[in-house]
Coordinates of C-alpha atoms in Angstrom, one line a residue:
Chain A
K1117 CA 105.6 61.1 117.0
H1118 CA 108.5 63.5 116.6
S1119 CA 109.8 61.7 113.6
E1120 CA 106.4 62.3 111.9
D1121 CA 106.7 66.0 112.9
S1122 CA 110.0 66.2 111.3
T1123 CA 108.6 64.8 108.1
I1124 CA 105.8 67.3 108.2
M1125 CA 108.3 70.2 108.8
K1126 CA 110.5 69.0 106.0
A1127 CA 107.5 69.1 103.7
R1128 CA 106.6 72.6 104.9
L1129 CA 110.1 73.8 104.3
K1130 CA 110.0 72.4 100.8
G1131 CA 106.7 74.1 100.2
A1132 CA 107.9 77.5 101.4
Q1133 CA 111.0 77.3 99.2
T1134 CA 109.0 76.3 96.2
G1135 CA 106.6 79.2 96.9
R1136 CA 109.4 81.6 97.2
N1137 CA 111.0 80.5 94.0
L1138 CA 107.7 80.8 92.1
L1139 CA 107.1 84.3 93.5
K1140 CA 110.6 85.3 92.4
K1141 CA 109.9 84.1 88.9
K1142 CA 106.7 86.1 88.9
A1143 CA 108.5 89.2 90.1
D1144 CA 111.1 88.7 87.3
A1145 CA 108.4 88.4 84.6
L1146 CA 106.6 91.5 85.9
S1147 CA 109.8 93.5 86.0
M1148 CA 110.7 92.6 82.5
R1149 CA 107.2 93.7 81.3
F1150 CA 107.6 96.8 83.4
R1151 CA 110.8 97.8 81.7
Q1152 CA 109.3 97.1 78.3
I1153 CA 106.4 99.3 79.1
L1154 CA 108.6 102.1 80.4
R1155 CA 110.6 102.1 77.2
K1156 CA 107.4 102.2 75.2
I1157 CA 106.1 105.1 77.3
I1158 CA 109.2 107.2 76.7
E1159 CA 109.0 106.3 73.0
T1160 CA 105.3 107.2 72.7
K1161 CA 105.6 110.4 74.7
T1162 CA 108.2 111.6 72.3
K1163 CA 106.1 110.8 69.3
M1164 CA 103.2 112.4 71.1
G1165 CA 105.2 115.6 71.4
E1166 CA 105.6 115.7 67.6
V1167 CA 102.0 114.9 66.9
M1168 CA 100.8 117.6 69.2
R1169 CA 103.1 120.1 67.7
E1170 CA 101.8 119.3 64.3
A1171 CA 98.2 119.5 65.5
A1172 CA 98.8 122.9 67.2
F1173 CA 100.3 124.1 64.0
S1174 CA 97.3 123.1 62.0
L1175 CA 95.1 124.8 64.5
A1176 CA 97.0 128.0 63.9
E1177 CA 96.6 127.6 60.2
A1178 CA 92.9 126.9 60.5
K1179 CA 92.4 130.0 62.7
F1180 CA 94.3 132.0 60.1
A1181 CA 91.9 130.7 57.4
A1182 CA 88.6 130.6 59.3
G1183 CA 89.0 133.3 62.0
D1184 CA 88.8 132.6 65.7
F1185 CA 86.2 129.8 66.0
S1186 CA 87.3 128.7 69.5
T1187 CA 84.3 130.2 71.2
T1188 CA 81.9 128.6 68.8
I1189 CA 83.5 125.2 69.4
I1190 CA 83.6 125.6 73.2
Q1191 CA 80.0 126.7 73.4
N1192 CA 78.6 124.0 71.2
V1193 CA 79.7 121.0 73.2
N1194 CA 77.0 118.4 73.5
K1195 CA 77.8 114.7 73.3
A1196 CA 81.2 113.1 72.9
Q1197 CA 81.9 111.1 69.8
V1198 CA 85.1 109.6 71.0
K1199 CA 85.1 107.6 74.1
V1200 CA 87.2 104.9 75.7
R1201 CA 86.5 101.5 77.1
A1202 CA 88.6 99.8 79.8
K1203 CA 89.7 96.3 78.8
K1204 CA 91.8 93.7 80.7
D1205 CA 95.2 92.5 79.7
N1206 CA 97.1 89.9 81.7
V1207 CA 100.8 89.3 82.5
A1208 CA 102.1 86.7 84.9
G1209 CA 98.7 86.5 86.6
V1210 CA 98.4 90.3 87.0
T1211 CA 95.4 92.0 85.4
L1212 CA 96.3 95.2 83.6
P1213 CA 93.7 97.8 82.6
V1214 CA 94.0 99.0 79.1
F1215 CA 92.0 101.6 77.1
E1216 CA 90.3 101.1 73.8
H1217 CA 88.9 104.1 72.0
Y1218 CA 85.7 103.9 70.0
Q1219 CA 83.4 106.2 68.0
E1220 CA 79.9 107.0 69.1
G1221 CA 77.5 109.0 66.9
G1222 CA 78.5 111.4 64.1
D1223 CA 80.5 114.6 64.0
S1224 CA 78.6 117.1 66.1
Y1225 CA 80.6 120.0 64.6
E1226 CA 79.5 119.1 61.1
L1227 CA 77.1 122.0 61.3
T1228 CA 79.6 124.6 62.5
G1229 CA 78.9 126.8 59.6
L1230 CA 82.5 127.8 59.0
A1231 CA 82.4 128.7 55.4
R1232 CA 86.0 129.6 55.1
G1233 CA 88.8 127.3 55.9
G1234 CA 86.9 124.1 55.4
E1235 CA 89.9 122.2 54.3
Q1236 CA 92.1 123.4 57.1
L1237 CA 89.4 122.6 59.6
S1238 CA 89.1 119.0 58.2
R1239 CA 92.9 118.6 58.5
L1240 CA 92.7 120.0 62.0
K1241 CA 90.0 117.6 63.1
R1242 CA 92.0 114.7 61.6
N1243 CA 95.1 115.7 63.4
Y1244 CA 93.4 115.9 66.7
A1245 CA 91.6 112.7 66.1
R1246 CA 95.0 111.1 65.5
A1247 CA 96.4 112.8 68.7
V1248 CA 93.5 111.3 70.7
E1249 CA 94.3 107.8 69.4
L1250 CA 97.9 108.1 70.3
L1251 CA 97.0 109.6 73.7
V1252 CA 94.6 106.7 74.4
E1253 CA 97.5 104.3 73.7
L1254 CA 99.7 106.3 76.0
A1255 CA 97.1 106.2 78.7
S1256 CA 96.9 102.4 78.5
L1257 CA 100.7 102.2 78.8
Q1258 CA 100.5 104.4 81.8
T1259 CA 97.8 102.5 83.6
S1260 CA 99.6 99.2 83.0
F1261 CA 102.8 100.9 84.3
V1262 CA 101.1 102.0 87.6
T1263 CA 99.4 98.7 88.1
L1264 CA 102.6 96.7 87.5
D1265 CA 104.5 99.0 89.9
E1266 CA 102.1 98.0 92.7
A1267 CA 102.1 94.3 91.7
I1268 CA 105.9 94.2 91.7
K1269 CA 106.2 95.8 95.1
I1270 CA 103.6 93.4 96.6
T1271 CA 105.3 90.3 95.1
N1272 CA 108.8 91.4 96.4
R1273 CA 107.3 92.0 99.8
R1274 CA 106.0 88.4 99.8
V1275 CA 109.3 87.0 98.7
N1276 CA 111.0 88.8 101.5
A1277 CA 108.5 87.6 104.0
I1278 CA 109.0 84.0 103.0
E1279 CA 112.7 84.3 102.9
H1280 CA 113.3 86.2 106.1
V1281 CA 110.5 85.1 108.3
I1282 CA 108.8 81.9 107.3
I1283 CA 111.7 79.8 106.1
P1284 CA 114.0 80.6 109.1
R1285 CA 111.0 79.8 111.4
I1286 CA 110.6 76.4 109.8
D1287 CA 114.3 75.8 109.9
R1288 CA 114.4 76.5 113.6
T1289 CA 111.5 74.2 114.3
L1290 CA 113.1 71.5 112.2
T1291 CA 116.4 71.9 114.0
Y1292 CA 114.6 71.7 117.3
I1293 CA 112.8 68.5 116.4
I1294 CA 115.9 66.8 115.1
T1295 CA 117.8 67.8 118.2
E1296 CA 115.0 66.4 120.3
L1297 CA 115.0 63.2 118.4
D1298 CA 118.7 62.9 118.8
E1299 CA 118.4 63.6 122.5
R1300 CA 115.7 61.0 122.9
E1301 CA 117.7 58.4 121.0
R1302 CA 120.7 59.0 123.2
E1303 CA 118.5 58.8 126.4
E1304 CA 117.0 55.6 125.1
F1305 CA 120.4 54.2 124.4
Y1306 CA 121.7 55.2 127.7
R1307 CA 118.7 53.7 129.5
L1308 CA 119.0 50.4 127.7
K1309 CA 122.7 50.2 128.5
K1310 CA 121.9 50.9 132.1
I1311 CA 119.3 48.2 132.2
Q1312 CA 121.6 45.7 130.5
E1313 CA 124.3 46.6 133.1
K1314 CA 121.8 46.0 135.9
K1315 CA 120.7 42.7 134.5
K1316 CA 124.2 41.5 134.1
Q1317 CA 125.0 42.5 137.7
L1318 CA 121.9 40.8 138.9
R1319 CA 122.7 37.6 137.0
A1320 CA 126.3 37.7 138.3
R1321 CA 125.1 38.1 141.9
T1322 CA 122.5 35.4 141.6
E1323 CA 124.9 32.9 140.2
L1324 CA 127.3 33.7 143.0
E1325 CA 124.7 33.1 145.6
I1326 CA 123.6 29.8 144.1
A1327 CA 127.2 28.7 144.0
E1328 CA 127.7 29.6 147.7
R1329 CA 124.5 27.8 148.8
L1330 CA 125.5 24.7 146.9
A1331 CA 128.9 24.8 148.5
K1332 CA 127.3 25.0 152.0
L1333 CA 125.1 22.0 151.4
G1334 CA 128.2 19.8 150.9
P1335 CA 129.2 17.4 148.3
I1336 CA 125.7 16.0 148.0
A1337 CA 124.5 18.0 145.1
E1338 CA 121.7 15.7 144.0
P1339 CA 118.1 16.6 144.3
V1340 CA 116.1 14.6 146.9
N1341 CA 113.7 12.0 145.6
M1342 CA 110.5 12.5 147.5
L1343 CA 109.4 8.9 147.1
T1344 CA 112.4 7.4 148.8
E1345 CA 112.4 9.8 151.8
E1346 CA 111.5 8.0 155.1
A1347 CA 110.2 10.8 157.2
D1348 CA 108.3 13.7 155.9
E1349 CA 109.3 16.8 157.6
D1350 CA 106.5 18.4 159.4
L1351 CA 106.6 21.7 157.8
L1352 CA 103.8 23.2 159.6
F1353 CA 104.4 22.4 163.2
E1354 CA 108.1 22.4 163.6
Chain B
M626 CA 85.5 92.1 79.2
A627 CA 84.9 95.7 78.2
G628 CA 83.5 98.2 80.7
R629 CA 81.1 101.0 79.9
G630 CA 82.4 103.8 77.8
K631 CA 84.3 106.5 79.6
L632 CA 85.1 110.1 78.6
I633 CA 88.4 111.8 77.9
A634 CA 88.6 115.0 79.9
V635 CA 90.8 118.0 79.1
I636 CA 92.3 120.7 81.3
G637 CA 94.2 123.1 79.0
D638 CA 94.5 126.4 77.4
E639 CA 92.0 127.6 74.9
D640 CA 93.9 126.3 71.9
T641 CA 94.4 122.9 73.4
C642 CA 90.7 122.6 74.4
T643 CA 89.5 123.8 71.1
G644 CA 91.6 121.3 69.3
F645 CA 90.5 118.3 71.3
L646 CA 86.9 119.3 71.3
L647 CA 87.1 119.3 67.5
G648 CA 88.6 115.9 67.9
G649 CA 85.3 114.9 69.4
I650 CA 85.8 114.3 73.1
G651 CA 83.7 117.1 74.6
E652 CA 80.5 116.3 76.5
L653 CA 78.1 118.0 78.9
N654 CA 76.7 115.6 81.5
K655 CA 73.1 115.5 82.9
N656 CA 73.9 118.6 85.0
R657 CA 75.4 120.5 82.1
K658 CA 78.8 119.9 83.6
P659 CA 81.6 119.8 81.0
N660 CA 84.4 117.3 80.9
F661 CA 86.9 120.1 80.1
L662 CA 88.2 123.3 81.6
V663 CA 89.6 126.1 79.6
V664 CA 92.4 127.6 81.6
E665 CA 93.0 131.3 81.0
K666 CA 95.5 133.8 82.4
D667 CA 93.1 134.7 85.2
T668 CA 92.0 131.2 86.2
S669 CA 92.9 130.5 89.8
I670 CA 95.0 127.5 90.9
T671 CA 92.2 126.6 93.3
E672 CA 89.7 126.4 90.5
I673 CA 92.1 124.2 88.5
E674 CA 92.8 121.9 91.4
E675 CA 89.1 121.6 92.3
T676 CA 88.2 120.8 88.7
F677 CA 91.0 118.2 88.6
K678 CA 89.7 116.6 91.8
S679 CA 86.1 116.6 90.5
F680 CA 87.2 114.8 87.4
L681 CA 88.9 112.2 89.5
A682 CA 85.8 111.8 91.6
R683 CA 83.6 111.2 88.5
N684 CA 83.3 107.6 87.5
D685 CA 82.7 108.3 83.9
I686 CA 86.1 109.8 83.1
G687 CA 88.8 107.4 82.0
I688 CA 91.6 109.8 80.9
I689 CA 92.5 113.3 81.9
L690 CA 94.6 115.3 79.5
I691 CA 96.4 118.2 81.0
N692 CA 98.9 120.7 79.6
Q693 CA 102.1 120.2 81.4
F694 CA 102.5 123.8 82.4
I695 CA 99.1 123.6 84.2
A696 CA 100.1 120.3 85.7
E697 CA 103.0 122.1 87.3
M698 CA 100.6 124.4 89.2
I699 CA 98.9 121.5 90.8
R700 CA 101.8 119.1 90.9
H701 CA 101.1 118.0 94.5
A702 CA 97.5 117.0 93.6
I703 CA 98.8 115.0 90.6
D704 CA 101.5 113.2 92.5
A705 CA 99.0 112.3 95.1
H706 CA 96.9 110.4 92.6
M707 CA 98.1 106.9 92.9
Q708 CA 95.4 104.9 91.1
S709 CA 95.7 103.8 87.6
I710 CA 92.3 105.1 86.5
P711 CA 91.6 107.8 85.5
A712 CA 95.0 108.0 83.7
V713 CA 96.5 111.5 83.9
L714 CA 98.5 112.4 80.7
E715 CA 100.6 115.5 80.6
I716 CA 100.7 117.1 77.1
P717 CA 102.6 120.0 75.7
S718 CA 101.1 123.3 74.8
K719 CA 102.1 125.8 72.1
E720 CA 104.3 127.8 74.5
H721 CA 105.5 125.0 76.6
P722 CA 107.0 122.0 74.8
Y723 CA 106.9 118.7 76.6
D724 CA 109.5 118.2 79.4
A725 CA 110.0 114.6 80.4
S726 CA 111.8 115.4 83.6
K727 CA 108.7 117.1 85.0
D728 CA 106.3 114.3 84.1
S729 CA 104.8 112.7 87.3
I730 CA 104.7 109.2 85.8
L731 CA 108.2 109.3 84.4
R732 CA 109.5 110.6 87.7
R733 CA 107.9 107.7 89.5
A734 CA 109.4 105.4 86.9
K735 CA 112.8 106.8 87.4
D736 CA 112.7 106.2 91.1
E737 CA 111.5 102.6 90.4
F738 CA 114.2 102.1 87.9
E739 CA 116.9 103.4 90.2
S740 CA 115.9 101.2 93.1
V741 CA 115.6 98.1 90.9
V742 CA 118.8 98.5 88.8

């Protein structure tokens, strides 16, 4: 029974090692993507800084041309024309949320009767629309980043658990089983030897006894023929 | 698999809000609550923090844009936000150009990086 157990344990050990190796590969793949995303975030944030500067500049220009329209804009908010949708991306089995921007409805500021500065205003809108696109992309990178961060931490925790808890445990059990098996084998062997010893001694003693008895009976060492015997010994009433 | 549309919210100074509203992101919900906050010189930090938290609590906001200098005022609230959505993006303003070393996300990344490398 114990030899079966050792087979089972060996299989479990193999399983745990395979599991650990797979998880390590997953952690590596995730880390690589993580670093890629980090680089892209830094790159995009820098670009975003430039885009925002340009947009802010065009705002100043538009104000110069059209007067201060901020209040009008702020007080005429109604429905958003630009929204985002969350979509799913996947890397090494981890689902990453990403944003996709889309248009909905027309330009609600079309009717802002700003007679002056129409061109600057158009440029302003375009600049901020572009900024929004870039920012949506940045937001996607960020959400992926945060999600990957968590996923990597969890995966590494699992690798450590397998390496420092599960595998040693299986190892110890396996060692115990094998030691037991060895011990049993030795005990069996010892027992068999003891039995053989005893048998030999018994045989030797028996042979000795037979030899002594034969010697006592004298030189006649032939078996008695029942048919030639004259008087039957009365066995019962002697 | 696309989810339902979500809004882009803004917490910024007047110019920033005006610009993005012109970009088309502004909306008032059923209760006439806006998805943006114009931060002026006399706007209290409490108000900013409460607005930020209310944006987080709404389930129709996907992204929150916030001027970095305002983010600095409520840095603890932003650092505490660990979920990936809504995504909080720090953007520069006219007076305060973007500073990568203050950005919550990049600071987290730096810690990650340093513990991995």
